[in-house]
Amino acid sequence: MNEARQATSTSLTGRVVIVTGAGKGIGRAVSLQLASRGALVLINNRRHMGEDDEQTSAAQVVAMIRAQGGQALANHDDALDPDAGARMVAQAMNEWGRLDMVYANAAVAQQAVFHTLSLNELRTIIDSGVVSTLSLLHAAWPVFRAQRYGRALVSTSSAGRFGNHGLTAYAASKGAIESLMRSLALEGVKHGIHCNALSPYAHSQMTASHLPPAWADVLAPEALAPAAAWLLSPECAINGQVLVAGGGRYARSWPVETPSVAGTDMEQVWAQLLDLQGQTHVDSITAFQSFMADGGH
């Protein structure tokens, strides 16, 4: 992907976008990128205890955008609130009369292994990603369907695809979000709605303690912001895809399943499966049909 080409071809002038988790890191970088291309941005980040409006991270990003000649509004809803998405959509529609794009980016980090966390702590981590994403997409969906156009982007993670030690709940939330994205892509396409996922590698509050200094410099959030802007743009025709991005490099990620084999000796069956190449499917129905067809059914 050529960032210079993106910068000249992807104009978002007059289009309205909501970005959650937009006060810092990736959310802030993407919001600034979108605003620089002419988008009107609703900046969501929850208010912390004791903060005045102007002290919030959301207000600070709004100020940065306005200082550069852009348009933005702050929203301080807590993404854990199931009604937050509806309030964000209402705010954007009341102020600008339209909604074209949403980027569900809010999440909470996990800093401990599974057995040390309470069930409530695990649920909070999962809900911070899944509920916040559901809330925003569910509120935006009727608007997108009515106008027969919309671009939805969600934040996923390699942890959600491959797992990671100490990230059980976080990985579970990202795996759920990725599956949600694929299903919404299938439901939305006939209504002109595209839904994709960005899987970032970036230096942020969440990753700062894990990245060597040399990598932190390379993986600035600003390096992947043009990719997010492209995924949200009218020019982007892809749907139901995961784009991995970081430091100006990109990868594509997708689920695969091997052809099926028959047998009664499970060790032998598993050995055969390890030798087979995976293949992708457009949805779960075609995966099932392929599984049955391998057996001649």
Short mmCIF file of C-alpha atoms in Angstrom, two decimals:
data_model
loop_
_atom_site.label_atom_id
_atom_site.label_comp_id
_atom_site.label_asym_id
_atom_site.label_seq_id
_atom_site.Cartn_x
_atom_site.Cartn_y
_atom_site.Cartn_z
CA MET A 1 0.00 0.00 0.00
CA ASN A 2 1.47 3.35 -1.01
CA GLU A 3 0.84 6.03 1.61
CA ALA A 4 1.61 8.89 -0.79
CA ARG A 5 -1.03 7.55 -3.19
CA GLN A 6 -3.56 7.28 -0.35
CA ALA A 7 -2.87 10.83 0.75
CA THR A 8 -3.75 12.24 -2.68
CA SER A 9 -6.66 9.96 -3.60
CA THR A 10 -8.69 9.59 -0.41
CA SER A 11 -10.70 12.76 0.21
CA LEU A 12 -13.34 12.64 2.93
CA THR A 13 -14.52 16.22 2.62
CA GLY A 14 -17.86 16.76 4.33
CA ARG A 15 -18.22 13.17 5.50
CA VAL A 16 -19.04 12.48 9.14
CA VAL A 17 -17.27 9.86 11.26
CA ILE A 18 -17.46 8.67 14.86
CA VAL A 19 -14.25 7.36 16.44
CA THR A 20 -14.33 5.69 19.87
CA GLY A 21 -11.26 5.46 22.05
CA ALA A 22 -10.07 8.53 20.18
CA GLY A 23 -8.38 10.47 22.97
CA LYS A 24 -4.94 8.93 22.64
CA GLY A 25 -2.75 6.58 20.61
CA ILE A 26 -4.27 4.97 17.54
CA GLY A 27 -7.69 6.58 17.95
CA ARG A 28 -6.18 10.06 18.13
CA ALA A 29 -3.85 9.46 15.17
CA VAL A 30 -6.69 8.14 13.02
CA SER A 31 -8.99 11.00 14.04
CA LEU A 32 -6.38 13.58 13.07
CA GLN A 33 -5.81 11.80 9.76
CA LEU A 34 -9.53 11.72 8.97
CA ALA A 35 -9.94 15.38 9.85
CA SER A 36 -6.95 16.32 7.66
CA ARG A 37 -8.84 14.77 4.74
CA GLY A 38 -11.92 16.86 5.38
CA ALA A 39 -13.99 14.56 7.61
CA LEU A 40 -16.10 15.92 10.46
CA VAL A 41 -15.10 13.86 13.48
CA LEU A 42 -16.95 13.00 16.67
CA ILE A 43 -14.19 12.23 19.17
CA ASN A 44 -15.22 9.78 21.89
CA ASN A 45 -13.17 9.15 25.00
CA ARG A 46 -14.56 8.80 28.49
CA ARG A 47 -14.08 11.50 31.10
CA HIS A 48 -11.80 10.60 34.01
CA MET A 49 -12.60 11.47 37.60
CA GLY A 50 -12.22 15.18 38.36
CA GLU A 51 -11.66 16.32 34.77
CA ASP A 52 -13.25 19.46 33.41
CA ASP A 53 -14.38 19.44 29.78
CA GLU A 54 -11.25 21.14 28.47
CA GLN A 55 -9.01 18.73 30.40
CA THR A 56 -10.39 15.57 28.79
CA SER A 57 -8.38 13.79 26.14
CA ALA A 58 -11.37 14.02 23.78
CA ALA A 59 -11.48 17.82 24.13
CA GLN A 60 -7.73 18.05 23.55
CA VAL A 61 -8.00 16.13 20.28
CA VAL A 62 -10.91 18.33 19.21
CA ALA A 63 -8.75 21.38 19.92
CA MET A 64 -5.92 19.95 17.81
CA ILE A 65 -8.28 19.35 14.89
CA ARG A 66 -9.83 22.81 15.11
CA ALA A 67 -6.39 24.41 15.32
CA GLN A 68 -5.63 22.79 11.96
CA GLY A 69 -8.84 24.15 10.43
CA GLY A 70 -10.94 20.99 10.81
CA GLN A 71 -14.29 20.30 12.43
CA ALA A 72 -14.75 18.05 15.45
CA LEU A 73 -16.89 17.52 18.53
CA ALA A 74 -16.09 15.81 21.82
CA ASN A 75 -18.12 12.99 23.32
CA HIS A 76 -17.42 11.75 26.85
CA ASP A 77 -19.63 8.67 27.00
CA ASP A 78 -18.16 5.60 28.63
CA ALA A 79 -17.90 2.96 25.90
CA LEU A 80 -18.91 0.31 28.47
CA ASP A 81 -22.40 1.85 28.56
CA PRO A 82 -24.61 -0.10 26.11
CA ASP A 83 -26.50 3.11 25.30
CA ALA A 84 -23.37 5.10 24.50
CA GLY A 85 -23.44 4.29 20.78
CA ALA A 86 -26.98 5.60 20.39
CA ARG A 87 -26.03 8.87 22.08
CA MET A 88 -22.97 9.28 19.84
CA VAL A 89 -24.99 8.69 16.68
CA ALA A 90 -27.67 11.13 17.87
CA GLN A 91 -25.02 13.76 18.63
CA ALA A 92 -23.44 13.43 15.19
CA MET A 93 -26.81 13.50 13.41
CA ASN A 94 -28.04 16.50 15.42
CA GLU A 95 -24.89 18.48 14.75
CA TRP A 96 -24.09 17.55 11.14
CA GLY A 97 -27.24 15.85 9.82
CA ARG A 98 -25.47 12.76 8.51
CA LEU A 99 -23.24 9.83 9.38
CA ASP A 100 -20.98 8.09 6.87
CA MET A 101 -18.39 6.16 8.86
CA VAL A 102 -17.72 4.68 12.28
CA TYR A 103 -14.48 3.39 13.76
CA ALA A 104 -14.99 1.24 16.88
CA ASN A 105 -11.61 1.45 18.56
CA ALA A 106 -12.32 1.48 22.31
CA ALA A 107 -10.78 -1.26 24.46
CA VAL A 108 -9.26 -1.95 27.86
CA ALA A 109 -5.88 -3.65 28.26
CA GLN A 110 -5.28 -6.83 30.25
CA GLN A 111 -2.25 -6.93 32.53
CA ALA A 112 -2.64 -10.27 34.34
CA VAL A 113 -2.98 -14.00 33.71
CA PHE A 114 -6.37 -15.72 33.74
CA HIS A 115 -6.38 -17.30 37.20
CA THR A 116 -5.42 -14.06 38.98
CA LEU A 117 -8.42 -12.10 37.67
CA SER A 118 -11.93 -12.25 39.03
CA LEU A 119 -14.84 -13.11 36.75
CA ASN A 120 -16.02 -9.49 36.95
CA GLU A 121 -12.57 -8.23 35.93
CA LEU A 122 -12.50 -10.62 32.96
CA ARG A 123 -16.01 -9.56 31.91
CA THR A 124 -15.07 -5.87 32.12
CA ILE A 125 -12.17 -6.42 29.72
CA ILE A 126 -14.38 -8.37 27.30
CA ASP A 127 -17.26 -5.91 27.53
CA SER A 128 -15.00 -2.90 27.00
CA GLY A 129 -14.26 -4.18 23.53
CA VAL A 130 -17.34 -6.17 22.55
CA VAL A 131 -20.12 -4.06 24.11
CA SER A 132 -18.58 -0.78 22.94
CA THR A 133 -18.26 -2.12 19.39
CA LEU A 134 -21.77 -3.60 19.37
CA SER A 135 -23.25 -0.40 20.79
CA LEU A 136 -21.75 1.84 18.13
CA LEU A 137 -22.40 -0.44 15.15
CA HIS A 138 -25.96 -1.24 16.25
CA ALA A 139 -26.77 2.48 16.53
CA ALA A 140 -25.15 3.36 13.19
CA TRP A 141 -26.62 0.43 11.24
CA PRO A 142 -30.17 1.83 10.73
CA VAL A 143 -28.68 5.10 9.44
CA PHE A 144 -26.42 3.23 7.03
CA ARG A 145 -29.27 0.98 5.83
CA ALA A 146 -31.64 3.90 5.27
CA GLN A 147 -29.12 5.80 3.14
CA ARG A 148 -27.82 2.59 1.53
CA TYR A 149 -24.25 3.51 2.34
CA GLY A 150 -21.87 3.19 5.26
CA ARG A 151 -18.33 2.29 6.20
CA ALA A 152 -17.66 0.51 9.49
CA LEU A 153 -14.20 -0.27 10.84
CA VAL A 154 -13.40 -2.24 13.98
CA SER A 155 -10.15 -2.71 15.87
CA THR A 156 -8.99 -6.29 16.21
CA SER A 157 -5.70 -7.84 17.29
CA SER A 158 -3.36 -10.72 16.53
CA ALA A 159 -4.15 -11.84 20.09
CA GLY A 160 -7.71 -12.50 18.97
CA ARG A 161 -6.52 -14.79 16.16
CA PHE A 162 -3.52 -16.53 17.73
CA GLY A 163 -3.96 -16.02 21.49
CA ASN A 164 -1.32 -14.78 23.90
CA HIS A 165 -0.19 -15.53 27.43
CA GLY A 166 -1.82 -13.11 29.85
CA LEU A 167 -4.36 -11.82 27.32
CA THR A 168 -7.20 -14.30 27.73
CA ALA A 169 -10.11 -11.87 28.06
CA TYR A 170 -8.61 -9.30 25.70
CA ALA A 171 -8.03 -11.99 23.07
CA ALA A 172 -11.58 -13.29 23.55
CA SER A 173 -13.00 -9.82 22.93
CA LYS A 174 -10.95 -9.28 19.79
CA GLY A 175 -11.84 -12.73 18.43
CA ALA A 176 -15.51 -11.94 18.97
CA ILE A 177 -15.17 -8.54 17.28
CA GLU A 178 -13.47 -10.10 14.25
CA SER A 179 -16.27 -12.65 13.86
CA LEU A 180 -18.87 -9.89 14.31
CA MET A 181 -17.19 -7.93 11.53
CA ARG A 182 -17.32 -10.84 9.09
CA SER A 183 -21.02 -11.45 9.73
CA LEU A 184 -21.92 -7.76 9.43
CA ALA A 185 -19.99 -7.57 6.17
CA LEU A 186 -22.27 -10.29 4.77
CA GLU A 187 -25.43 -8.62 6.10
CA GLY A 188 -24.48 -5.12 5.01
CA VAL A 189 -23.15 -5.59 1.50
CA LYS A 190 -26.56 -5.54 -0.24
CA HIS A 191 -27.28 -2.23 1.49
CA GLY A 192 -24.05 -0.59 0.39
CA ILE A 193 -22.40 -1.07 3.80
CA HIS A 194 -18.84 -2.33 4.09
CA CYS A 195 -17.39 -3.58 7.37
CA ASN A 196 -13.69 -4.34 7.83
CA ALA A 197 -11.15 -4.70 10.61
CA LEU A 198 -7.82 -3.04 11.28
CA SER A 199 -5.33 -5.13 13.25
CA PRO A 200 -2.68 -2.65 14.38
CA TYR A 201 0.87 -2.99 15.54
CA ALA A 202 1.53 0.38 17.17
CA HIS A 203 3.19 2.07 20.11
CA SER A 204 0.43 3.08 22.51
CA GLN A 205 -0.43 3.11 26.22
CA MET A 206 -1.46 -0.52 25.87
CA THR A 207 1.77 -1.72 24.22
CA ALA A 208 4.37 0.69 25.58
CA SER A 209 5.70 -1.67 28.25
CA HIS A 210 6.18 -4.49 25.71
CA LEU A 211 8.00 -2.72 22.89
CA PRO A 212 11.77 -2.16 22.66
CA PRO A 213 12.59 1.55 22.11
CA ALA A 214 13.69 0.95 18.52
CA TRP A 215 10.36 -0.69 17.68
CA ALA A 216 8.40 2.02 19.47
CA ASP A 217 9.86 4.62 17.13
CA VAL A 218 9.00 2.59 14.03
CA LEU A 219 5.49 1.69 15.17
CA ALA A 220 4.13 5.18 15.69
CA PRO A 221 0.30 5.24 15.53
CA GLU A 222 0.53 7.86 12.80
CA ALA A 223 2.13 5.29 10.48
CA LEU A 224 -1.08 3.24 10.23
CA ALA A 225 -3.56 6.14 10.21
CA PRO A 226 -3.61 6.41 6.38
CA ALA A 227 -4.64 2.74 6.18
CA ALA A 228 -7.60 3.40 8.49
CA ALA A 229 -8.62 6.40 6.40
CA TRP A 230 -8.54 4.26 3.26
CA LEU A 231 -10.62 1.49 4.85
CA LEU A 232 -13.27 4.08 5.77
CA SER A 233 -13.29 5.81 2.39
CA PRO A 234 -15.77 5.42 -0.49
CA GLU A 235 -12.87 4.30 -2.69
CA CYS A 236 -12.27 1.19 -0.57
CA ALA A 237 -14.18 -1.72 -2.15
CA ILE A 238 -13.04 -4.50 0.18
CA ASN A 239 -15.51 -5.97 2.64
CA GLY A 240 -15.22 -8.46 5.50
CA GLN A 241 -11.42 -8.30 5.56
CA VAL A 242 -8.71 -7.91 8.19
CA LEU A 243 -5.84 -5.57 7.36
CA VAL A 244 -2.78 -5.89 9.61
CA ALA A 245 -0.84 -2.62 9.72
CA GLY A 246 2.20 -1.21 11.48
CA GLY A 247 5.22 0.93 10.65
CA GLY A 248 4.20 1.36 7.01
CA ARG A 249 3.96 -2.41 6.43
CA TYR A 250 0.79 -4.41 5.84
CA ALA A 251 -0.48 -7.98 5.89
CA ARG A 252 -3.80 -9.66 5.19
CA SER A 253 -5.28 -12.12 7.69
CA TRP A 254 -8.17 -14.53 7.19
CA PRO A 255 -9.53 -17.79 8.65
CA VAL A 256 -8.79 -21.09 6.92
CA GLU A 257 -9.94 -24.69 7.23
CA THR A 258 -8.35 -27.77 5.71
CA PRO A 259 -10.25 -30.24 3.53
CA SER A 260 -11.79 -32.96 5.67
CA VAL A 261 -10.42 -36.50 5.96
CA ALA A 262 -12.09 -39.69 7.19
CA GLY A 263 -10.72 -42.20 9.68
CA THR A 264 -11.15 -43.91 13.01
CA ASP A 265 -7.60 -43.63 14.34
CA MET A 266 -7.56 -40.03 15.59
CA GLU A 267 -3.79 -39.78 15.86
CA GLN A 268 -3.53 -40.80 12.21
CA VAL A 269 -6.36 -38.43 11.24
CA TRP A 270 -4.61 -35.55 12.98
CA ALA A 271 -1.30 -36.36 11.29
CA GLN A 272 -3.05 -36.22 7.91
CA LEU A 273 -4.69 -32.90 8.73
CA LEU A 274 -1.32 -31.38 9.63
CA ASP A 275 -0.11 -32.10 6.09
CA LEU A 276 -3.04 -30.35 4.38
CA GLN A 277 -3.16 -26.75 3.21
CA GLY A 278 -5.91 -24.54 4.60
CA GLN A 279 -8.53 -22.93 2.41
CA THR A 280 -10.87 -20.03 3.04
CA HIS A 281 -14.66 -19.83 2.68
CA VAL A 282 -17.02 -16.93 2.09
CA ASP A 283 -19.21 -17.91 5.06
CA SER A 284 -19.96 -20.75 7.48
CA ILE A 285 -22.48 -22.37 5.11
CA THR A 286 -19.92 -22.83 2.34
CA ALA A 287 -17.45 -24.17 4.92
CA PHE A 288 -20.00 -26.80 5.95
CA GLN A 289 -20.84 -27.64 2.34
CA SER A 290 -17.15 -28.09 1.55
CA PHE A 291 -16.71 -30.35 4.59
CA MET A 292 -19.56 -32.58 3.42
CA ALA A 293 -18.49 -32.54 -0.24
CA ASP A 294 -15.07 -33.90 0.70
CA GLY A 295 -16.88 -37.03 1.81
CA GLY A 296 -18.84 -37.33 -1.44
CA HIS A 297 -22.15 -36.06 0.03
#
